[in-house]
Coordinates of C-alpha atoms in Angstrom, one line a residue:
Chain A
M1159 CA -17.0 26.4 -2.7
G1160 CA -14.1 27.7 -0.7
S1161 CA -12.5 31.0 -1.3
F1162 CA -9.2 32.5 -2.2
T1163 CA -7.6 35.8 -1.6
A1164 CA -4.8 37.7 -3.2
I1165 CA -2.6 37.3 -0.2
T1166 CA -2.9 33.9 1.3
P1167 CA -1.9 30.8 -0.7
V1168 CA -5.2 29.1 -0.5
C1169 CA -7.0 27.7 -3.5
S1170 CA -10.6 26.7 -4.1
F1171 CA -11.7 23.8 -6.3
L1172 CA -14.4 24.3 -8.8
H1173 CA -16.8 21.6 -7.6
A1174 CA -17.7 20.3 -11.0
N1175 CA -19.9 17.3 -11.3
D1176 CA -17.3 15.4 -13.3
L1177 CA -13.9 14.8 -11.9
S1178 CA -11.7 14.9 -14.9
S1179 CA -12.2 18.6 -15.7
R1180 CA -11.3 19.9 -12.3
I1181 CA -9.5 23.2 -12.8
K1182 CA -7.2 24.7 -10.3
C1183 CA -8.1 28.3 -9.5
L1184 CA -5.3 30.7 -10.1
N1185 CA -5.2 34.3 -9.1
I1186 CA -4.7 35.2 -12.7
S1187 CA -3.7 38.7 -12.3
Y1188 CA -0.6 37.6 -10.5
Q1189 CA 0.2 34.2 -11.9
Q1190 CA 1.2 32.9 -15.3
K1191 CA 2.3 29.4 -16.2
R1192 CA 6.1 29.8 -15.9
R1193 CA 8.3 27.5 -17.9
H1194 CA 11.6 29.4 -18.1
E1195 CA 14.0 29.3 -15.3
G1196 CA 15.3 32.3 -13.4
L1197 CA 12.0 34.1 -12.9
R1198 CA 11.3 34.9 -9.3
R1199 CA 7.7 35.1 -8.1
K1200 CA 7.5 38.8 -7.6
S1201 CA 4.5 39.3 -5.4
G1202 CA 4.8 35.9 -3.7
V1203 CA 1.2 35.1 -4.5
V1204 CA 0.7 31.6 -5.7
A1205 CA -2.3 29.3 -5.8
Y1206 CA -2.1 25.6 -5.0
Y1207 CA -4.5 22.7 -4.7
G1208 CA -7.0 22.7 -1.9
L1209 CA -8.4 19.9 0.2
K1210 CA -11.7 18.9 -1.2
K1211 CA -14.3 17.7 1.3
P1212 CA -16.1 14.5 0.8
P1213 CA -19.7 15.1 -0.4
Y1214 CA -21.2 14.0 3.0
N1215 CA -20.5 14.6 6.7
L1216 CA -17.7 12.7 8.2
D1217 CA -20.1 10.7 10.3
A1218 CA -22.5 10.0 7.5
L1219 CA -21.0 6.6 6.6
E1220 CA -21.5 5.1 10.1
P1221 CA -21.6 2.3 11.0
Y1222 CA -19.9 1.0 7.9
M1223 CA -17.0 3.5 7.9
S1224 CA -16.6 5.3 11.2
Q1225 CA -16.2 9.0 11.7
K1226 CA -12.8 8.2 13.4
T1227 CA -11.7 6.6 10.1
L1228 CA -12.8 9.4 8.0
E1229 CA -11.2 12.0 10.3
S1230 CA -7.9 10.1 10.1
H1231 CA -8.1 9.0 6.5
W1232 CA -9.3 12.3 5.1
G1233 CA -8.0 14.7 7.7
E1234 CA -4.6 13.2 8.0
H1235 CA -3.7 10.9 5.1
H1236 CA -5.4 12.7 2.3
K1237 CA -4.4 16.1 3.7
G1238 CA -0.9 14.9 4.2
Y1239 CA -0.6 14.0 0.6
L1240 CA -2.0 17.3 -0.4
D1241 CA 0.4 19.3 1.8
A1242 CA 3.3 17.3 0.4
L1243 CA 2.1 18.0 -3.2
N1244 CA 1.8 21.7 -2.5
R1245 CA 5.3 21.7 -1.1
H1246 CA 6.6 20.0 -4.2
L1247 CA 4.8 22.4 -6.4
S1248 CA 6.2 25.4 -4.6
K1249 CA 9.6 24.3 -5.7
S1250 CA 9.0 23.1 -9.2
D1251 CA 8.3 25.7 -11.9
I1252 CA 7.5 23.2 -14.7
L1253 CA 4.8 21.3 -12.8
Y1254 CA 3.1 24.4 -11.6
G1255 CA -0.2 25.3 -13.3
Y1256 CA -1.3 21.8 -14.4
T1257 CA -4.7 20.5 -13.8
M1258 CA -4.8 17.6 -11.4
D1259 CA -5.4 15.0 -14.2
E1260 CA -2.5 16.4 -16.3
L1261 CA -0.3 16.5 -13.2
V1262 CA -0.9 12.8 -12.5
K1263 CA -0.3 11.7 -16.1
V1264 CA 2.8 13.9 -16.5
T1265 CA 4.4 12.8 -13.2
Y1266 CA 3.7 9.2 -14.0
N1267 CA 6.2 9.7 -16.7
Y1268 CA 5.2 6.5 -18.7
G1269 CA 6.0 4.2 -15.8
N1270 CA 9.0 6.0 -14.4
P1271 CA 7.3 8.1 -11.9
L1272 CA 8.7 11.4 -10.7
P1273 CA 8.8 12.1 -7.0
E1274 CA 5.6 14.2 -7.2
F1275 CA 3.6 11.3 -8.6
N1276 CA 2.9 9.6 -5.4
D1277 CA 1.4 12.7 -3.8
A1278 CA -0.5 13.9 -6.8
A1279 CA -1.9 10.5 -7.6
Q1280 CA -2.9 9.8 -4.0
V1281 CA -4.8 13.1 -3.8
W1282 CA -6.6 12.3 -7.1
N1283 CA -7.4 8.8 -5.9
H1284 CA -8.7 9.8 -2.6
D1285 CA -10.9 12.5 -4.1
F1286 CA -12.3 9.9 -6.4
F1287 CA -12.8 7.5 -3.5
W1288 CA -14.8 9.8 -1.4
E1289 CA -17.1 10.5 -4.3
S1290 CA -17.4 6.7 -5.0
M1291 CA -19.2 6.3 -1.7
Q1292 CA -22.4 7.7 -0.3
P1293 CA -24.5 7.2 2.8
G1294 CA -27.1 4.6 2.1
G1295 CA -25.1 3.3 -0.8
G1296 CA -24.8 -0.3 -2.0
E1297 CA -27.5 -2.4 -3.5
S1298 CA -27.2 -2.6 -7.3
P1299 CA -26.9 -0.2 -10.2
T1300 CA -29.8 0.4 -12.6
L1301 CA -30.5 1.3 -16.2
G1302 CA -27.6 1.8 -18.5
L1303 CA -24.9 1.0 -16.0
L1304 CA -26.5 -2.3 -15.1
Q1305 CA -26.9 -3.2 -18.7
Q1306 CA -23.3 -2.4 -19.4
I1307 CA -22.2 -4.5 -16.4
E1308 CA -24.3 -7.4 -17.5
K1309 CA -22.9 -7.1 -21.0
D1310 CA -19.2 -7.1 -19.9
F1311 CA -19.3 -9.3 -16.8
G1312 CA -22.3 -11.6 -17.5
S1313 CA -24.2 -10.6 -14.4
F1314 CA -24.0 -8.1 -11.6
P1315 CA -23.2 -10.8 -9.0
N1316 CA -20.4 -12.0 -11.3
F1317 CA -19.0 -8.5 -11.4
K1318 CA -19.3 -8.2 -7.6
E1319 CA -17.4 -11.5 -7.2
K1320 CA -14.6 -10.3 -9.5
F1321 CA -14.3 -7.0 -7.7
I1322 CA -14.1 -8.6 -4.3
E1323 CA -11.6 -11.2 -5.5
A1324 CA -9.4 -8.5 -6.9
A1325 CA -9.4 -6.7 -3.6
M1326 CA -8.5 -9.9 -1.7
T1327 CA -5.7 -10.9 -4.0
L1328 CA -4.0 -7.6 -4.1
F1329 CA -0.6 -7.9 -2.5
G1330 CA 0.4 -5.0 -0.4
S1331 CA -1.2 -1.5 -0.7
G1332 CA -3.3 -0.4 -3.6
W1333 CA -6.6 0.3 -5.1
V1334 CA -9.3 -1.7 -6.9
W1335 CA -11.1 0.0 -9.8
L1336 CA -14.1 -0.5 -12.0
V1337 CA -12.9 1.1 -15.2
L1338 CA -14.1 1.7 -18.7
K1339 CA -11.3 0.6 -21.0
K1340 CA -11.0 3.0 -23.9
K1341 CA -9.5 0.6 -26.4
E1342 CA -11.5 -2.4 -25.6
K1343 CA -14.7 -0.3 -25.1
Q1344 CA -15.5 -2.5 -22.1
L1345 CA -15.9 -2.3 -18.4
A1346 CA -13.2 -4.1 -16.4
V1347 CA -12.0 -4.7 -12.9
V1348 CA -8.5 -3.5 -12.4
K1349 CA -6.2 -3.5 -9.4
T1350 CA -3.3 -1.1 -9.0
S1351 CA -0.4 -0.9 -6.5
N1352 CA 0.3 1.9 -4.1
A1353 CA -0.7 5.2 -5.9
V1354 CA -1.1 4.1 -9.5
T1355 CA -4.4 5.1 -11.1
P1356 CA -5.9 3.9 -14.4
I1357 CA -6.0 7.4 -15.9
V1358 CA -2.3 7.1 -16.6
W1359 CA -3.3 4.4 -19.2
D1360 CA -6.0 6.7 -20.5
D1361 CA -8.8 4.4 -19.1
I1362 CA -11.8 6.0 -17.5
P1363 CA -12.4 5.1 -13.9
I1364 CA -16.0 4.5 -12.8
L1365 CA -15.5 3.4 -9.2
C1366 CA -12.6 2.8 -6.8
L1367 CA -11.9 1.1 -3.5
D1368 CA -9.0 2.0 -1.3
V1369 CA -7.4 -1.2 0.0
W1370 CA -4.5 0.4 1.8
E1371 CA -4.6 -0.9 5.3
H1372 CA -5.2 2.6 6.7
A1373 CA -8.6 2.6 4.9
Y1374 CA -10.0 -0.2 7.0
Y1375 CA -7.7 -1.0 9.9
L1376 CA -9.4 1.2 12.6
D1377 CA -12.9 -0.3 11.7
Y1378 CA -12.2 -3.9 10.7
K1379 CA -8.6 -4.5 11.9
N1380 CA -7.2 -7.2 9.6
D1381 CA -10.6 -8.4 8.3
K1382 CA -10.2 -7.0 4.7
A1383 CA -12.9 -9.3 3.4
K1384 CA -15.5 -7.8 5.7
Y1385 CA -14.5 -4.3 4.7
V1386 CA -14.7 -5.1 1.0
N1387 CA -18.1 -6.7 1.4
V1388 CA -19.4 -3.8 3.4
F1389 CA -18.3 -1.4 0.8
M1390 CA -20.1 -3.4 -1.9
D1391 CA -23.3 -3.8 0.2
H1392 CA -23.6 -0.5 1.9
L1393 CA -21.2 2.2 0.7
V1394 CA -20.7 2.2 -3.0
S1395 CA -22.4 5.0 -4.8
W1396 CA -23.9 3.7 -8.0
H1397 CA -25.3 7.2 -8.5
A1398 CA -21.8 8.5 -8.9
A1399 CA -20.8 5.6 -11.0
T1400 CA -23.7 6.1 -13.4
A1401 CA -22.9 9.8 -13.8
R1402 CA -19.3 8.9 -14.6
L1403 CA -20.3 6.3 -17.1
A1404 CA -22.6 8.7 -18.8
R1405 CA -19.8 11.2 -19.1
A1406 CA -17.4 8.5 -20.3
Q1407 CA -19.7 7.8 -23.2
A1408 CA -18.7 11.1 -24.6
F1409 CA -15.3 9.6 -25.1
V1410 CA -16.0 6.0 -25.8
N1411 CA -18.6 4.7 -28.2
L1412 CA -20.4 1.9 -26.4
G1413 CA -22.7 1.2 -29.2
E1414 CA -26.3 2.1 -30.0
P1415 CA -28.6 2.8 -27.1
K1416 CA -31.4 0.4 -26.6
I1417 CA -34.5 2.4 -27.5
P1418 CA -37.6 0.4 -26.9
V1419 CA -39.9 0.2 -29.9
A1420 CA -43.3 1.7 -29.0
Chain B
M959 CA 18.6 -21.7 14.8
A960 CA 14.8 -22.1 15.1
L961 CA 14.4 -20.2 11.9
R962 CA 16.5 -22.6 10.0
T963 CA 14.5 -25.7 11.2
L964 CA 11.3 -23.9 10.3
M965 CA 12.5 -23.4 6.8
T966 CA 14.3 -26.7 6.0
R967 CA 12.6 -29.0 3.6
K968 CA 13.2 -32.7 3.6
T969 CA 15.3 -33.6 0.6
L970 CA 13.6 -34.8 -2.5
A971 CA 14.2 -38.5 -2.9
S972 CA 15.3 -38.9 -6.5
A973 CA 12.2 -37.0 -7.6
S974 CA 13.9 -35.7 -10.7
S975 CA 14.4 -39.1 -12.2
N976 CA 10.8 -40.2 -11.6
Q977 CA 9.0 -37.7 -13.7
G978 CA 6.7 -40.2 -15.1
L979 CA 5.6 -41.7 -11.8
L980 CA 2.7 -40.2 -10.1
H981 CA 3.8 -41.0 -6.6
Q982 CA 6.9 -39.3 -5.4
C983 CA 9.1 -40.1 -2.4
R984 CA 8.8 -36.5 -1.4
S985 CA 7.1 -35.1 1.7
L986 CA 6.0 -31.5 1.8
Q987 CA 6.9 -29.7 4.9
T988 CA 4.4 -27.1 5.9
F989 CA 4.8 -24.4 8.4
S990 CA 3.2 -23.3 11.6
L991 CA 3.1 -20.1 13.6
P992 CA 6.2 -19.8 15.8
D993 CA 5.6 -18.7 19.4
L994 CA 6.7 -15.3 20.4
P995 CA 9.6 -15.3 22.8
Y996 CA 7.7 -12.8 25.1
D997 CA 4.1 -11.9 26.0
Y998 CA 1.9 -9.7 23.8
G999 CA 2.0 -6.9 26.3
A1000 CA 5.8 -7.2 27.0
L1001 CA 6.7 -4.6 24.4
E1002 CA 4.5 -1.8 25.7
P1003 CA 4.4 1.1 25.5
A1004 CA 6.5 1.1 22.2
I1005 CA 4.1 -1.4 20.6
S1006 CA 0.7 -2.1 22.1
A1007 CA -0.4 -5.6 23.1
E1008 CA -3.4 -5.2 20.8
I1009 CA -1.1 -4.7 17.8
M1010 CA 1.2 -7.5 18.8
Q1011 CA -1.7 -10.0 19.2
L1012 CA -3.3 -9.0 15.9
H1013 CA 0.0 -8.9 14.1
H1014 CA 1.1 -12.3 15.3
Q1015 CA -2.2 -14.3 15.5
K1016 CA -3.9 -12.8 12.5
H1017 CA -1.5 -11.3 10.0
H1018 CA 1.5 -13.7 10.5
Q1019 CA -0.9 -16.7 10.7
T1020 CA -2.6 -15.6 7.4
Y1021 CA 0.7 -15.5 5.7
I1022 CA 1.6 -19.0 6.9
T1023 CA -1.8 -20.4 6.0
N1024 CA -1.6 -19.0 2.5
Y1025 CA 2.0 -20.0 2.1
N1026 CA 1.1 -23.6 3.0
K1027 CA -1.7 -23.5 0.5
A1028 CA 0.5 -22.2 -2.2
L1029 CA 3.2 -24.8 -1.4
E1030 CA 0.6 -27.6 -1.7
Q1031 CA -0.6 -26.2 -5.0
L1032 CA 3.1 -25.9 -6.1
D1033 CA 3.8 -29.4 -5.1
D1034 CA 0.8 -30.6 -7.1
A1035 CA 1.8 -28.5 -10.2
I1036 CA 5.4 -29.8 -10.1
A1037 CA 4.2 -33.4 -9.8
K1038 CA 1.9 -32.9 -12.8
G1039 CA 4.6 -31.1 -14.7
D1040 CA 2.3 -28.1 -15.1
A1041 CA 4.9 -25.4 -15.9
S1042 CA 2.5 -22.5 -16.3
S1043 CA 0.9 -23.2 -12.9
V1044 CA 4.3 -23.4 -11.3
V1045 CA 5.3 -20.0 -12.7
K1046 CA 1.9 -18.5 -11.8
L1047 CA 2.3 -19.6 -8.1
Q1048 CA 5.6 -17.8 -7.7
S1049 CA 4.1 -14.4 -6.8
A1050 CA 1.9 -16.0 -4.1
I1051 CA 4.9 -17.9 -2.7
K1052 CA 7.1 -14.8 -2.7
F1053 CA 4.4 -12.8 -1.0
N1054 CA 3.2 -15.3 1.6
G1055 CA 6.5 -17.1 2.1
G1056 CA 8.2 -13.7 2.3
G1057 CA 5.7 -12.6 4.9
H1058 CA 6.4 -15.7 7.0
V1059 CA 10.2 -15.3 6.7
N1060 CA 10.2 -11.6 7.4
H1061 CA 7.8 -11.8 10.4
S1062 CA 9.7 -14.7 11.9
I1063 CA 12.8 -12.5 11.8
F1064 CA 10.9 -9.5 13.1
W1065 CA 9.7 -11.2 16.3
K1066 CA 13.3 -12.1 17.1
N1067 CA 14.4 -8.5 16.4
L1068 CA 12.3 -7.2 19.3
A1069 CA 12.8 -7.7 23.0
P1070 CA 11.1 -6.3 26.1
I1071 CA 13.1 -3.6 27.8
S1072 CA 13.4 -5.9 30.8
E1073 CA 15.2 -8.4 28.7
G1074 CA 17.7 -6.0 27.1
G1075 CA 15.5 -4.4 24.4
G1076 CA 17.0 -1.1 23.4
E1077 CA 20.4 -1.7 24.8
P1078 CA 22.9 -0.5 22.2
P1079 CA 25.1 -3.0 20.4
K1080 CA 28.6 -3.6 21.6
A1081 CA 31.6 -5.5 20.4
S1082 CA 31.9 -6.4 16.7
L1083 CA 28.5 -5.2 15.6
G1084 CA 28.9 -1.9 17.5
W1085 CA 32.2 -1.3 15.8
A1086 CA 30.9 -2.3 12.4
I1087 CA 28.0 0.2 12.8
D1088 CA 30.4 2.9 13.7
S1089 CA 32.7 2.3 10.8
N1090 CA 29.9 1.9 8.3
F1091 CA 27.6 4.7 9.4
G1092 CA 29.6 6.9 11.7
S1093 CA 27.6 6.2 14.8
L1094 CA 24.5 4.3 16.1
E1095 CA 22.5 7.6 16.0
A1096 CA 23.4 8.0 12.3
L1097 CA 22.2 4.5 11.5
I1098 CA 19.0 5.0 13.4
Q1099 CA 18.4 8.3 11.6
K1100 CA 19.0 6.7 8.2
M1101 CA 16.7 3.8 8.9
N1102 CA 14.0 6.0 10.2
A1103 CA 14.3 8.3 7.2
E1104 CA 14.1 5.4 4.7
G1105 CA 11.3 3.7 6.6
A1106 CA 9.2 6.9 6.7
A1107 CA 9.8 7.6 3.1
L1108 CA 8.8 4.1 1.9
Q1109 CA 5.6 4.4 -0.1
G1110 CA 2.9 1.8 0.6
S1111 CA 3.9 -1.3 2.4
G1112 CA 7.3 -2.8 3.0
W1113 CA 10.2 -3.3 5.3
V1114 CA 13.4 -1.4 6.2
W1115 CA 16.4 -3.5 6.9
L1116 CA 19.9 -3.3 8.3
G1117 CA 21.6 -5.8 6.1
L1118 CA 25.0 -7.4 5.9
D1119 CA 26.6 -8.0 2.5
T1120 CA 28.3 -11.4 3.2
Q1121 CA 30.7 -10.9 0.4
S1122 CA 32.0 -7.4 1.1
K1123 CA 31.3 -7.7 4.8
K1124 CA 29.7 -4.3 4.7
L1125 CA 26.6 -3.2 6.6
L1126 CA 23.9 -1.4 4.6
V1127 CA 20.4 0.0 5.0
E1128 CA 17.9 -1.3 2.4
T1129 CA 14.1 -1.2 1.9
T1130 CA 12.0 -3.9 0.3
P1131 CA 8.4 -3.5 -1.0
N1132 CA 5.5 -5.6 0.2
Q1133 CA 6.8 -8.8 1.7
D1134 CA 9.9 -9.2 -0.4
P1135 CA 12.7 -10.6 1.7
L1136 CA 16.0 -8.8 1.9
V1137 CA 17.7 -11.3 -0.4
T1138 CA 15.7 -10.0 -3.3
K1139 CA 17.9 -6.9 -3.2
G1140 CA 21.1 -8.9 -3.5
P1141 CA 21.8 -12.6 -3.2
S1142 CA 24.6 -12.1 -0.7
L1143 CA 22.5 -10.0 1.7
V1144 CA 21.7 -11.2 5.2
P1145 CA 19.2 -9.4 7.4
I1146 CA 20.6 -8.2 10.7
L1147 CA 17.6 -6.2 11.7
G1148 CA 14.2 -5.6 10.0
I1149 CA 11.4 -3.2 10.8
D1150 CA 7.9 -3.8 9.5
V1151 CA 6.5 -0.6 8.1
W1152 CA 3.3 -2.0 6.8
E1153 CA 0.4 0.0 8.3
H1154 CA -0.9 -3.0 10.3
A1155 CA 2.3 -2.9 12.3
Y1156 CA 1.5 0.5 13.9
Y1157 CA -1.8 1.9 12.8
L1158 CA -3.9 1.2 15.8
Q1159 CA -1.5 2.9 18.1
Y1160 CA 0.3 5.6 15.9
K1161 CA -2.3 6.1 13.2
N1162 CA -0.5 7.6 10.2
V1163 CA 2.4 9.0 12.2
R1164 CA 4.9 6.4 11.1
P1165 CA 7.9 8.4 12.2
D1166 CA 6.8 8.1 15.8
Y1167 CA 6.5 4.4 15.5
L1168 CA 10.0 4.2 14.0
K1169 CA 11.4 6.5 16.8
N1170 CA 9.9 4.3 19.5
I1171 CA 10.7 0.9 18.1
W1172 CA 14.4 1.4 18.9
K1173 CA 13.6 1.2 22.6
I1174 CA 12.7 -2.4 22.2
M1175 CA 15.3 -3.4 19.6
N1176 CA 17.0 -6.7 20.3
W1177 CA 20.6 -5.8 19.6
K1178 CA 21.8 -8.9 21.4
H1179 CA 20.2 -11.1 18.7
A1180 CA 21.4 -8.8 16.0
S1181 CA 24.9 -9.2 17.3
E1182 CA 24.6 -13.0 17.3
V1183 CA 23.5 -13.0 13.7
Y1184 CA 26.3 -10.6 12.7
E1185 CA 29.0 -12.6 14.5
K1186 CA 27.9 -15.8 12.9
E1187 CA 28.4 -14.3 9.5
C1188 CA 31.5 -12.3 10.4
P1189 CA 33.3 -14.3 13.2
S1190 CA 35.7 -12.1 15.0
H1191 CA 39.2 -13.3 14.8

């Protein structure tokens, strides 16, 4: 997907199924990871992050999320963060060459974020967000994910309530997440401010919802409650969530699978 | 000042000595949405009527509603001596109360062009700006830069330090009032850079919103606030 040449600074993303192992493409014959100062980029060829398209057309989420919103949200906000990140990277030797996940964690700097953090994390968050939605989404999860939700929240409606409540009680701009907590080995609903993402605490995100005002203002004006409910009922991609949980189980032991006795 | 009467609480009547009694001689003053001193469409084209109406009738009203709710719960918790609830409510009070305070200031900071909006400050505030920042243009540039760079939601302020009598530019996140950046700070001007303040008109181009809002800035009111704190001899 995408293409890169030896001359123009354009990069392609390996569109891997799982998000955490996204690797930035480098034109290897010209680039090395540079950590010492003083080295100039001889050929001027560099590779940066590219803008990843959502896995559906921009009008595919109508009428729940309008094309206008997607054009603005993806085409301007998300792209803006990406351009700013690339600008930062072109000046900073040390940060160059990291994968997106590494970049977010390193620039978070244990709670004292570096200036690149906001842009890197927002790019990551928005990529995750587009993939957390699908046309014809909503309803409820099935199989293992549903079982895990019922185990950790009591019931699916209970989880839904908690998620919506987190979105409504978040002050200011931020995100709401369904994460798998590594230490507690449980699913949890987490809300973060501005650009913060649960991967900085080593938790594994399963779903996210953007509750910055720009995400819903064009479609719902100030009615955040309607937006969150519409997301839950019509947009959320349980398919993506299931895939992410399946992968997460390679890192977190959630117990023995329930194998039915014949 | 209207703002002062909005915020004044009736004094507690010997509430502290009656901790055991359930009925207190205290009345809780709740707040209501202040009227705008101009029509919703009066600030066009800098800020559209649609935004003004939503901003005032929906957002500001929501802050007031939730502030009143939080105050009632706080009153309850204080009466019961429920310390942990009192502490838990502080963030809701800071957010919603701050939202009410900040927006009440904001409506007064704006004025239609026909009523003097955008006219540069003169007299003591004008001189103070020149001596603190060099020129009005420099101040505007600074505030615009800080406002555009603010991540997420917040406010950008022109504040006065009542102790040092110096003007400064500050930003606060979410709905934190300026006083959270320093107990002696008084807001002279505030600009709302939450996305709801400009999104319908300017989309994500916050710098354009910041550039245009100076055309409707109510410097007359700002001067009044300044002169009250720093009376000219």
